Short mmCIF file of C-alpha atoms in Angstrom, two decimals:
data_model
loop_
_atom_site.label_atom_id
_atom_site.label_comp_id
_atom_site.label_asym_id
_atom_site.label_seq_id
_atom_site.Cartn_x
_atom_site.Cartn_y
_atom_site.Cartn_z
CA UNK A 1 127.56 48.12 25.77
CA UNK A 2 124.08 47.17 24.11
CA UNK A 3 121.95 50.14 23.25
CA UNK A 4 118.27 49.33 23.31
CA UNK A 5 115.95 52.16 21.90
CA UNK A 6 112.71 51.57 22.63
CA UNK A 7 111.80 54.32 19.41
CA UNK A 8 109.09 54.00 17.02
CA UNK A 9 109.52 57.43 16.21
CA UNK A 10 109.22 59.65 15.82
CA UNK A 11 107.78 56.98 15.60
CA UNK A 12 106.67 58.61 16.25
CA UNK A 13 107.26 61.83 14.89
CA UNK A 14 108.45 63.56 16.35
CA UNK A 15 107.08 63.37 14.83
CA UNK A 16 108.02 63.52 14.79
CA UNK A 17 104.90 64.12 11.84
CA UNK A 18 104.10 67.50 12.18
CA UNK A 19 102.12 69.16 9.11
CA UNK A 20 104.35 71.43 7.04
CA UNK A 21 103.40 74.85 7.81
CA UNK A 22 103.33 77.67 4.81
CA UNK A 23 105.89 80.50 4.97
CA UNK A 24 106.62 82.71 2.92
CA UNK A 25 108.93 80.80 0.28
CA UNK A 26 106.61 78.46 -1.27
CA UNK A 27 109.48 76.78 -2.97
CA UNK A 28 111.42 75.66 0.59
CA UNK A 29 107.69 74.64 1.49
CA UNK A 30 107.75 72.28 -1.46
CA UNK A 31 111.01 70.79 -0.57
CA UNK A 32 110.09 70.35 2.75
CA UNK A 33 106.88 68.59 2.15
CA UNK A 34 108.43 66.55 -0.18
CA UNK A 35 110.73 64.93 2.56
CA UNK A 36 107.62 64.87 4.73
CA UNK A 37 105.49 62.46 2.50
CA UNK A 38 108.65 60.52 1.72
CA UNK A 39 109.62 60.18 5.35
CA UNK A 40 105.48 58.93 6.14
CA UNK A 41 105.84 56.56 3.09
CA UNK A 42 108.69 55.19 4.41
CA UNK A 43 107.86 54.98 8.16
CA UNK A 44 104.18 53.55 7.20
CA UNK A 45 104.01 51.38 4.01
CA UNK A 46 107.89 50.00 3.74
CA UNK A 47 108.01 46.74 5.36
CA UNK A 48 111.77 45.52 6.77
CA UNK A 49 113.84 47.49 9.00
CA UNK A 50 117.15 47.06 6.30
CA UNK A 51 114.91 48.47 3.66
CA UNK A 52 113.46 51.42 5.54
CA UNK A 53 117.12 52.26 7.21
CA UNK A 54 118.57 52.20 3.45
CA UNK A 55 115.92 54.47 1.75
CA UNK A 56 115.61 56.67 5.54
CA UNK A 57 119.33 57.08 4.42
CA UNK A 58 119.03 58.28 1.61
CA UNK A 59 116.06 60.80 2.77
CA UNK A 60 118.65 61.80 5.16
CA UNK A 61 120.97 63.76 2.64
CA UNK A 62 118.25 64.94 0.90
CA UNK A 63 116.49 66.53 3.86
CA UNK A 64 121.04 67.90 4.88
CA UNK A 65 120.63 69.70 1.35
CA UNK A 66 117.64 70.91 1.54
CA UNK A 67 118.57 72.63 5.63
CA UNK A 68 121.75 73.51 4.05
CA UNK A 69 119.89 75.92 1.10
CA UNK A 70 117.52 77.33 3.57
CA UNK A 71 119.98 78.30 6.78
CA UNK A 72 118.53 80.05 9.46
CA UNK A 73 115.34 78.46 8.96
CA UNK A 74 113.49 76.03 11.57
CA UNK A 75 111.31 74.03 9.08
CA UNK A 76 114.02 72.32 6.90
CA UNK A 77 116.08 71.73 10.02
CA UNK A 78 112.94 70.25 11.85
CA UNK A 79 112.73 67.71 8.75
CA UNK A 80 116.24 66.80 9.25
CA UNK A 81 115.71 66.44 12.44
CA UNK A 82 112.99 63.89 12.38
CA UNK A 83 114.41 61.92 9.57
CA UNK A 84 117.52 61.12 11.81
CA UNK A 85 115.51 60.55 14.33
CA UNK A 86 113.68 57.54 12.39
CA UNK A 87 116.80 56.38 11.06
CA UNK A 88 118.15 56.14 14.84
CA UNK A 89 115.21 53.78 15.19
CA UNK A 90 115.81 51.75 12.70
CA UNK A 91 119.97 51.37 12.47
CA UNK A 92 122.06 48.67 14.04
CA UNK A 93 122.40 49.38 17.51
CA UNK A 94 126.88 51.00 17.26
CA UNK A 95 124.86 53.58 15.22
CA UNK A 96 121.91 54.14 17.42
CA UNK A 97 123.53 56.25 19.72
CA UNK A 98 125.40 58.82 17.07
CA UNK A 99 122.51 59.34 15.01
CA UNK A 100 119.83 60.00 17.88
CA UNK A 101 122.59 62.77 19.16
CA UNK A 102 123.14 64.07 15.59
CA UNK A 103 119.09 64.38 15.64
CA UNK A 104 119.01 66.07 19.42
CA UNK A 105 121.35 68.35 17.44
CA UNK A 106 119.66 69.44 14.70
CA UNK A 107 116.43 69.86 16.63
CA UNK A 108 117.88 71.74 19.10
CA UNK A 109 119.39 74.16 15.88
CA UNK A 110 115.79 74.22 14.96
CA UNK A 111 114.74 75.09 18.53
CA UNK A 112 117.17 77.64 18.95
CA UNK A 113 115.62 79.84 15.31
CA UNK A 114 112.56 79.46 16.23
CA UNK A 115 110.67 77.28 19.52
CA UNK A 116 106.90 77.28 18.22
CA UNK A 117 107.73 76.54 14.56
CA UNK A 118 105.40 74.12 13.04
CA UNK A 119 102.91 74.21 15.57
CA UNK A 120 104.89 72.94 18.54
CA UNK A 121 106.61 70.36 16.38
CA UNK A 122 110.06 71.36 17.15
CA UNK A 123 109.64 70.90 20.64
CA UNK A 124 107.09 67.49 20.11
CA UNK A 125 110.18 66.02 18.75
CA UNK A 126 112.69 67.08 21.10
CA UNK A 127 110.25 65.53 23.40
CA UNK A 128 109.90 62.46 22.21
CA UNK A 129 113.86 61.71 21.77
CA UNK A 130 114.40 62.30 24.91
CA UNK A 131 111.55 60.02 26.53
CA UNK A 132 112.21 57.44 23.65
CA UNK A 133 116.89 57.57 24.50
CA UNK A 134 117.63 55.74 27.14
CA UNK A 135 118.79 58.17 29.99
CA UNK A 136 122.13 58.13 32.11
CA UNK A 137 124.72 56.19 31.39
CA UNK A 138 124.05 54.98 28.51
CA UNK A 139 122.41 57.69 26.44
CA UNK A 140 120.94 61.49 26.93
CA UNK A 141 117.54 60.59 27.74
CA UNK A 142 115.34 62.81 30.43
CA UNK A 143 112.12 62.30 30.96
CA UNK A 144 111.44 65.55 32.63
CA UNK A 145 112.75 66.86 29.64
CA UNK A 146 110.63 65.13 27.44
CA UNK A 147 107.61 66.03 30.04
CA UNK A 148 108.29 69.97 29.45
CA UNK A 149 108.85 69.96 25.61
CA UNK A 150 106.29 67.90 25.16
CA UNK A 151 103.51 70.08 27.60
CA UNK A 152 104.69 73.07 25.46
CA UNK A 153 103.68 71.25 21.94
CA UNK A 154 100.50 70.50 23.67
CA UNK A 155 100.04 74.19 24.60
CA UNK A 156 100.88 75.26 21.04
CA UNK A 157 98.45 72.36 19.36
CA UNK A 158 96.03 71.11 22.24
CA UNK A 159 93.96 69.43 19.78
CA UNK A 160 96.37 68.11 17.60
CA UNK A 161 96.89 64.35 16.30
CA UNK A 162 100.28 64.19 17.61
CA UNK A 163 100.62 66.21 20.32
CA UNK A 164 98.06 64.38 21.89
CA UNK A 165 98.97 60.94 20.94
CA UNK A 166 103.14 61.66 21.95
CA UNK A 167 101.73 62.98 25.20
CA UNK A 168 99.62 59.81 25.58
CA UNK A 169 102.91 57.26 25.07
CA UNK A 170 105.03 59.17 27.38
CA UNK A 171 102.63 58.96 30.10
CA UNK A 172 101.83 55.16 29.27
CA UNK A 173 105.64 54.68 29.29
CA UNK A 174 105.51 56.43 32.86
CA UNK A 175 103.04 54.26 33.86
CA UNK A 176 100.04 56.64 34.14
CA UNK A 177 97.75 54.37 31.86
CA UNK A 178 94.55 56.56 32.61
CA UNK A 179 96.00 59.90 32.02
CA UNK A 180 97.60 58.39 29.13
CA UNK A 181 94.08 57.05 27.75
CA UNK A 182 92.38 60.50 28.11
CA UNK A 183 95.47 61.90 25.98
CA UNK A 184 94.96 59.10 23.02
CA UNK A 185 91.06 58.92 23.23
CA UNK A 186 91.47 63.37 22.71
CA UNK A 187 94.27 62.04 19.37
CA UNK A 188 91.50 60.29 17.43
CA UNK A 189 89.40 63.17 17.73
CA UNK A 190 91.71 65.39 16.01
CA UNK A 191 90.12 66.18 12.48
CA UNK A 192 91.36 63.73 9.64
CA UNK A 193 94.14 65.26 7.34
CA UNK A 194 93.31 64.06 3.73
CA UNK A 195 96.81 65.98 2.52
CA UNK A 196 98.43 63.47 4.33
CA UNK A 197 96.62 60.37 4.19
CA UNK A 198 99.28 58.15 4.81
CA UNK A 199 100.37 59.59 8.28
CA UNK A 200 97.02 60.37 9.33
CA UNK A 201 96.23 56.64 8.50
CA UNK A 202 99.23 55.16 10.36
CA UNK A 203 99.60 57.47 13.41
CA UNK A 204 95.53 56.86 14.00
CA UNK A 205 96.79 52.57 13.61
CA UNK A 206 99.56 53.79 16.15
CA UNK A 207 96.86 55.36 18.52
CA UNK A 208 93.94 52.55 17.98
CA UNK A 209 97.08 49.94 18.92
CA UNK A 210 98.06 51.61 22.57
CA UNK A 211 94.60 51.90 23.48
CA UNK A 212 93.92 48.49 22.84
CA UNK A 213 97.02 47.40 25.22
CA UNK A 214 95.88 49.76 27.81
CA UNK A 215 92.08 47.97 27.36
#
């Protein structure tokens, strides 16, 4: 059976991008932004699928040690989460499938320690893999799922760059073009992250390129 993701996530981001928040080990913080920039390099200025599956790959067992030193925390495991995730929408389509579960997985480990860590971001991507998986038969995919988590990331970040533009694609890929423009139009507003230029940079493309399909 052909599995067809229609993912840019995490493409989206989850963001799965969602800015590393400080706790209070500043050397898991490190590590975990580390796999952040790496996974935004990757997703924004590596051009051919093959080459950003093999180095996504690679981030991949990084971002397992890094949740495997740090256990019972939400952050690393949010991280892992997301890098799956983008792997998922990159690999061949007989690994699609296993890797988008092994992502609902890790996110939903993350969920489970703590539901608001990283401003909503756990539940932004939980969202977004299950509007982005195709649903029943094939896959797990729900899109009332996806509506909830993602409503409760906007809740948690109502102004936010990605909360607003996740929100935005789910309801274009619903069909609600003018909620979904109000929801984008509110994502470019969102104050300009020079930590993270590259994401800021390519989600804002991201943004810029649905609102120009919508017209």
């Amino acid at each position: 059976m052909k599995l067809i993701f229609r993912i840019a996530l995490l493409s989206s981001a989850l963001a799965f991008g969602s800015a590393v928040q400080a706790s209070s080990d500043p050397q898991m913080d490190a590590q975990v932004q580390h796999i952040n920039d790496e996974w935004a390099r990757i997703k924004y200025q590596v051009r051919g699928k093959s080459a950003q599956y093999a180095q996504l790959a690679a981030l991949q067992k990084q971002a397992s040690v890094v949740a495997a030193k740090y256990p019972g925390k939400a952050e690393p495991l949010l991280w892992l989460g997301i890098v799956t995730s983008e792997e998922a929408a990159v690999a061949g389509m007989f690994e699609q499938l296993g890797l988008a579960k092994s992502a609902r997985a890790t996110l939903q480990r993350a969920y489970a320690i703590d539901p608001h860590a990283s401003r909503g971001g756990v539940a932004m991507s939980l969202g977004v893999l299950y509007y982005k998986v195709p649903g029943w038969p094939i896959a797990f995919g729900d899109t009332g799922k996806a509506k909830g988590f993602l409503q409760a990331s906007l809740a948690a970040d109502p102004n936010g760059l990605d909360a607003n533009w996740f929100y935005g694609d789910y309801l274009y890929a619903q069909g609600q073009k003018a909620a979904a423009k109000t929801f984008l139009q509110k994502a470019l507003r969102a104050p300009a992250d020079p930590d993270r230029s590259v994401w800021d940079s390519g989600r804002r493309g991201e943004v810029r390129s649905l609102l120009a399909k919508i017209g």
